[in-house]
Short mmCIF file of N, CA and C in Angstrom, two decimals:
data_model
loop_
_atom_site.label_atom_id
_atom_site.label_comp_id
_atom_site.label_asym_id
_atom_site.label_seq_id
_atom_site.Cartn_x
_atom_site.Cartn_y
_atom_site.Cartn_z
N MET A 58 -4.12 -30.97 -7.00
CA MET A 58 -4.28 -29.19 -6.58
C MET A 58 -3.24 -28.75 -7.39
N LEU A 59 -2.52 -27.74 -8.30
CA LEU A 59 -1.69 -27.10 -8.44
C LEU A 59 -0.75 -26.98 -7.47
N PHE A 60 1.04 -26.20 -7.43
CA PHE A 60 1.49 -26.18 -6.75
C PHE A 60 1.78 -26.58 -5.62
N ARG A 61 1.11 -27.11 -4.46
CA ARG A 61 0.96 -27.62 -3.42
C ARG A 61 -0.13 -28.28 -2.73
N LYS A 62 0.35 -29.74 -2.48
CA LYS A 62 -0.79 -30.20 -1.87
C LYS A 62 -2.10 -29.38 -0.05
N ASP A 63 -0.96 -28.74 0.10
CA ASP A 63 -1.75 -27.84 1.27
C ASP A 63 -2.50 -26.49 0.75
N ILE A 64 -3.08 -26.93 -0.28
CA ILE A 64 -3.87 -25.09 -0.41
C ILE A 64 -4.54 -24.54 0.89
N GLU A 65 -5.08 -23.73 0.51
CA GLU A 65 -6.06 -23.31 2.12
C GLU A 65 -7.49 -23.60 1.06
N LYS A 66 -8.58 -23.86 1.61
CA LYS A 66 -9.64 -24.16 1.09
C LYS A 66 -10.50 -22.63 1.08
N TYR A 67 -10.67 -21.96 0.74
CA TYR A 67 -11.12 -20.50 0.08
C TYR A 67 -11.79 -20.58 -0.67
N CYS A 68 -12.84 -19.96 -0.62
CA CYS A 68 -13.38 -19.53 -1.82
C CYS A 68 -13.12 -18.50 -3.15
N THR A 69 -11.97 -17.93 -2.10
CA THR A 69 -11.45 -16.87 -2.93
C THR A 69 -10.36 -17.74 -3.78
N TYR A 70 -10.20 -18.60 -4.39
CA TYR A 70 -9.19 -19.92 -4.51
C TYR A 70 -10.07 -20.31 -5.56
N CYS A 71 -11.54 -20.51 -5.42
CA CYS A 71 -12.41 -21.57 -6.25
C CYS A 71 -12.75 -21.17 -7.30
N GLU A 72 -12.36 -21.83 -8.14
CA GLU A 72 -13.23 -21.94 -10.12
C GLU A 72 -14.61 -21.37 -10.00
N HIS A 73 -15.96 -21.55 -8.57
CA HIS A 73 -17.32 -21.14 -9.17
C HIS A 73 -17.29 -19.11 -8.78
N SER A 74 -16.85 -19.05 -7.33
CA SER A 74 -16.71 -17.52 -7.00
C SER A 74 -16.21 -16.47 -8.00
N ARG A 75 -17.33 -15.90 -8.28
CA ARG A 75 -16.29 -13.68 -8.39
C ARG A 75 -16.67 -13.14 -7.67
N PRO A 76 -15.62 -11.68 -8.08
CA PRO A 76 -15.67 -11.44 -7.07
C PRO A 76 -16.93 -10.13 -7.22
N LEU A 77 -16.87 -8.89 -5.52
CA LEU A 77 -18.51 -8.77 -6.15
C LEU A 77 -17.84 -7.18 -5.78
N ASN A 78 -17.07 -7.48 -4.18
CA ASN A 78 -16.26 -5.66 -4.12
C ASN A 78 -14.97 -6.75 -3.84
N GLU A 79 -13.89 -6.26 -2.61
CA GLU A 79 -12.74 -6.20 -2.17
C GLU A 79 -13.28 -7.43 -0.63
N GLU A 80 -14.62 -7.33 -0.49
CA GLU A 80 -14.79 -7.46 1.02
C GLU A 80 -15.64 -9.41 0.85
N GLN A 81 -16.55 -9.09 -0.51
CA GLN A 81 -17.28 -10.35 -0.65
C GLN A 81 -17.28 -10.92 -1.46
N LEU A 82 -17.86 -12.17 -1.86
CA LEU A 82 -17.71 -12.83 -3.70
C LEU A 82 -19.49 -13.66 -3.22
N LEU A 83 -19.71 -13.60 -4.92
CA LEU A 83 -21.13 -14.07 -5.22
C LEU A 83 -20.28 -15.86 -5.89
N CYS A 84 -20.69 -16.67 -5.33
CA CYS A 84 -20.97 -17.81 -5.29
C CYS A 84 -22.33 -18.36 -6.29
N PRO A 85 -22.31 -18.98 -7.24
CA PRO A 85 -23.88 -19.17 -7.99
C PRO A 85 -24.43 -20.48 -6.41
N LYS A 86 -23.35 -21.26 -6.00
CA LYS A 86 -24.08 -22.37 -4.46
C LYS A 86 -24.79 -22.14 -3.72
N LYS A 87 -23.87 -20.77 -2.81
CA LYS A 87 -23.83 -20.26 -1.83
C LYS A 87 -24.35 -18.70 -1.82
N GLY A 88 -24.86 -18.19 -2.90
CA GLY A 88 -25.16 -16.67 -2.87
C GLY A 88 -23.28 -16.33 -2.59
N VAL A 89 -23.86 -14.61 -1.73
CA VAL A 89 -23.64 -13.93 -0.95
C VAL A 89 -21.91 -14.44 0.06
N VAL A 90 -21.14 -14.53 0.05
CA VAL A 90 -20.08 -14.73 0.26
C VAL A 90 -18.70 -14.42 1.07
N ALA A 91 -17.96 -14.44 2.32
CA ALA A 91 -16.52 -13.56 2.62
C ALA A 91 -15.70 -14.80 1.96
N PRO A 92 -14.31 -14.15 2.18
CA PRO A 92 -13.44 -14.89 1.03
C PRO A 92 -13.02 -15.67 1.22
N ASN A 93 -13.18 -15.69 2.75
CA ASN A 93 -13.00 -17.38 3.24
C ASN A 93 -13.08 -18.13 4.13
N ASP A 94 -14.34 -18.34 3.58
CA ASP A 94 -15.19 -19.16 3.32
C ASP A 94 -15.38 -20.57 2.22
N CYS A 95 -16.37 -21.39 2.39
CA CYS A 95 -15.96 -22.88 1.64
C CYS A 95 -16.51 -23.48 1.97
N CYS A 96 -17.51 -24.00 1.01
CA CYS A 96 -18.10 -25.27 0.41
C CYS A 96 -17.75 -26.28 -0.18
N ARG A 97 -18.67 -27.61 -0.06
CA ARG A 97 -18.46 -29.13 0.03
C ARG A 97 -18.23 -28.34 -1.88
N LYS A 98 -18.27 -27.61 -2.85
CA LYS A 98 -18.40 -27.11 -4.32
C LYS A 98 -17.39 -27.19 -4.39
N PHE A 99 -16.29 -26.58 -3.32
CA PHE A 99 -14.92 -26.67 -3.51
C PHE A 99 -13.72 -27.32 -4.74
N ILE A 100 -13.50 -25.56 -6.41
CA ILE A 100 -12.69 -26.77 -6.84
C ILE A 100 -11.94 -25.95 -7.64
N TYR A 101 -10.62 -25.76 -7.19
CA TYR A 101 -9.36 -25.36 -6.59
C TYR A 101 -8.75 -24.33 -8.10
N ASP A 102 -8.65 -23.22 -8.35
CA ASP A 102 -8.64 -22.56 -10.01
C ASP A 102 -7.43 -21.69 -9.20
N PRO A 103 -6.52 -22.61 -10.04
CA PRO A 103 -4.85 -22.21 -9.70
C PRO A 103 -4.16 -20.46 -10.35
N LEU A 104 -5.00 -20.40 -11.17
CA LEU A 104 -4.95 -19.20 -12.24
C LEU A 104 -5.57 -17.37 -11.11
N LYS A 105 -6.46 -18.14 -10.25
CA LYS A 105 -7.33 -16.47 -8.74
C LYS A 105 -6.18 -16.60 -7.60
N ARG A 106 -5.34 -17.38 -8.06
CA ARG A 106 -4.39 -17.80 -6.41
C ARG A 106 -3.07 -16.38 -6.88
N VAL A 107 -2.54 -15.33 -5.63
CA VAL A 107 -1.70 -14.50 -5.90
C VAL A 107 -0.72 -15.43 -4.95
N PRO A 108 0.52 -15.47 -5.72
CA PRO A 108 1.64 -16.03 -4.78
C PRO A 108 2.14 -14.47 -4.29
N PRO A 109 3.14 -15.36 -2.19
CA PRO A 109 3.60 -13.65 -2.01
C PRO A 109 4.32 -13.87 -3.37
N GLN A 110 4.94 -12.30 -2.49
CA GLN A 110 5.68 -11.32 -2.99
C GLN A 110 7.37 -11.86 -2.22
N ARG A 111 8.09 -11.56 -3.23
CA ARG A 111 9.58 -12.32 -2.66
C ARG A 111 10.90 -11.56 -2.01
N ALA A 112 11.37 -11.93 -1.20
CA ALA A 112 11.55 -10.65 0.28
C ALA A 112 12.88 -10.13 -0.73
N VAL A 113 12.88 -8.98 -0.26
CA VAL A 113 14.06 -7.89 -1.10
C VAL A 113 14.99 -8.91 -0.31
N LEU A 114 15.82 -8.20 -0.20
CA LEU A 114 17.50 -8.61 0.02
C LEU A 114 18.50 -7.63 0.14
N ASP A 115 19.03 -7.27 0.75
CA ASP A 115 19.68 -6.89 1.39
C ASP A 115 20.82 -7.17 1.09
N PHE A 116 21.22 -6.58 0.47
CA PHE A 116 23.39 -6.39 0.34
C PHE A 116 23.95 -5.21 0.83
N SER A 117 23.22 -4.36 1.53
CA SER A 117 24.42 -3.63 1.80
C SER A 117 25.05 -4.25 3.54
N ARG A 118 24.61 -4.70 3.71
CA ARG A 118 25.28 -5.33 5.34
C ARG A 118 27.10 -6.12 4.33
N PHE A 119 26.66 -6.50 2.98
CA PHE A 119 28.36 -7.11 2.58
C PHE A 119 29.11 -6.27 2.32
N SER A 120 30.40 -6.40 2.33
CA SER A 120 31.03 -6.13 1.62
C SER A 120 31.93 -6.17 0.07
N ASP A 121 32.44 -5.61 -0.45
CA ASP A 121 32.67 -5.76 -1.82
C ASP A 121 33.78 -7.36 -1.57
N GLU A 122 34.77 -7.59 -0.23
CA GLU A 122 35.70 -8.42 -0.30
C GLU A 122 34.21 -9.74 0.35
N ASP A 123 33.48 -9.83 0.50
CA ASP A 123 32.47 -11.17 1.09
C ASP A 123 31.72 -11.58 -0.41
N PHE A 124 32.57 -10.79 -2.11
CA PHE A 124 32.17 -11.66 -3.01
C PHE A 124 33.69 -11.48 -4.23
N THR A 125 34.29 -11.26 -3.01
CA THR A 125 36.27 -12.33 -4.13
C THR A 125 36.36 -12.63 -3.35
N LEU A 126 37.04 -13.83 -4.92
CA LEU A 126 37.84 -14.75 -4.13
C LEU A 126 38.84 -14.88 -4.30
#
């Protein structure tokens, strides 16, 4: 598996699944499934994984003196 070895095995990340709507996926192996289901035919597809957004840094608590040498 790419990126991390402890990726959750969810149908959302499976190579076989196709989105039906926001709450359901279509799997050729199991039919209509929920995004958090998984089966033995799971194959990880890294292109389906959306990484979490980065945290926005708050620089307002720093002054100009904090950035000078």
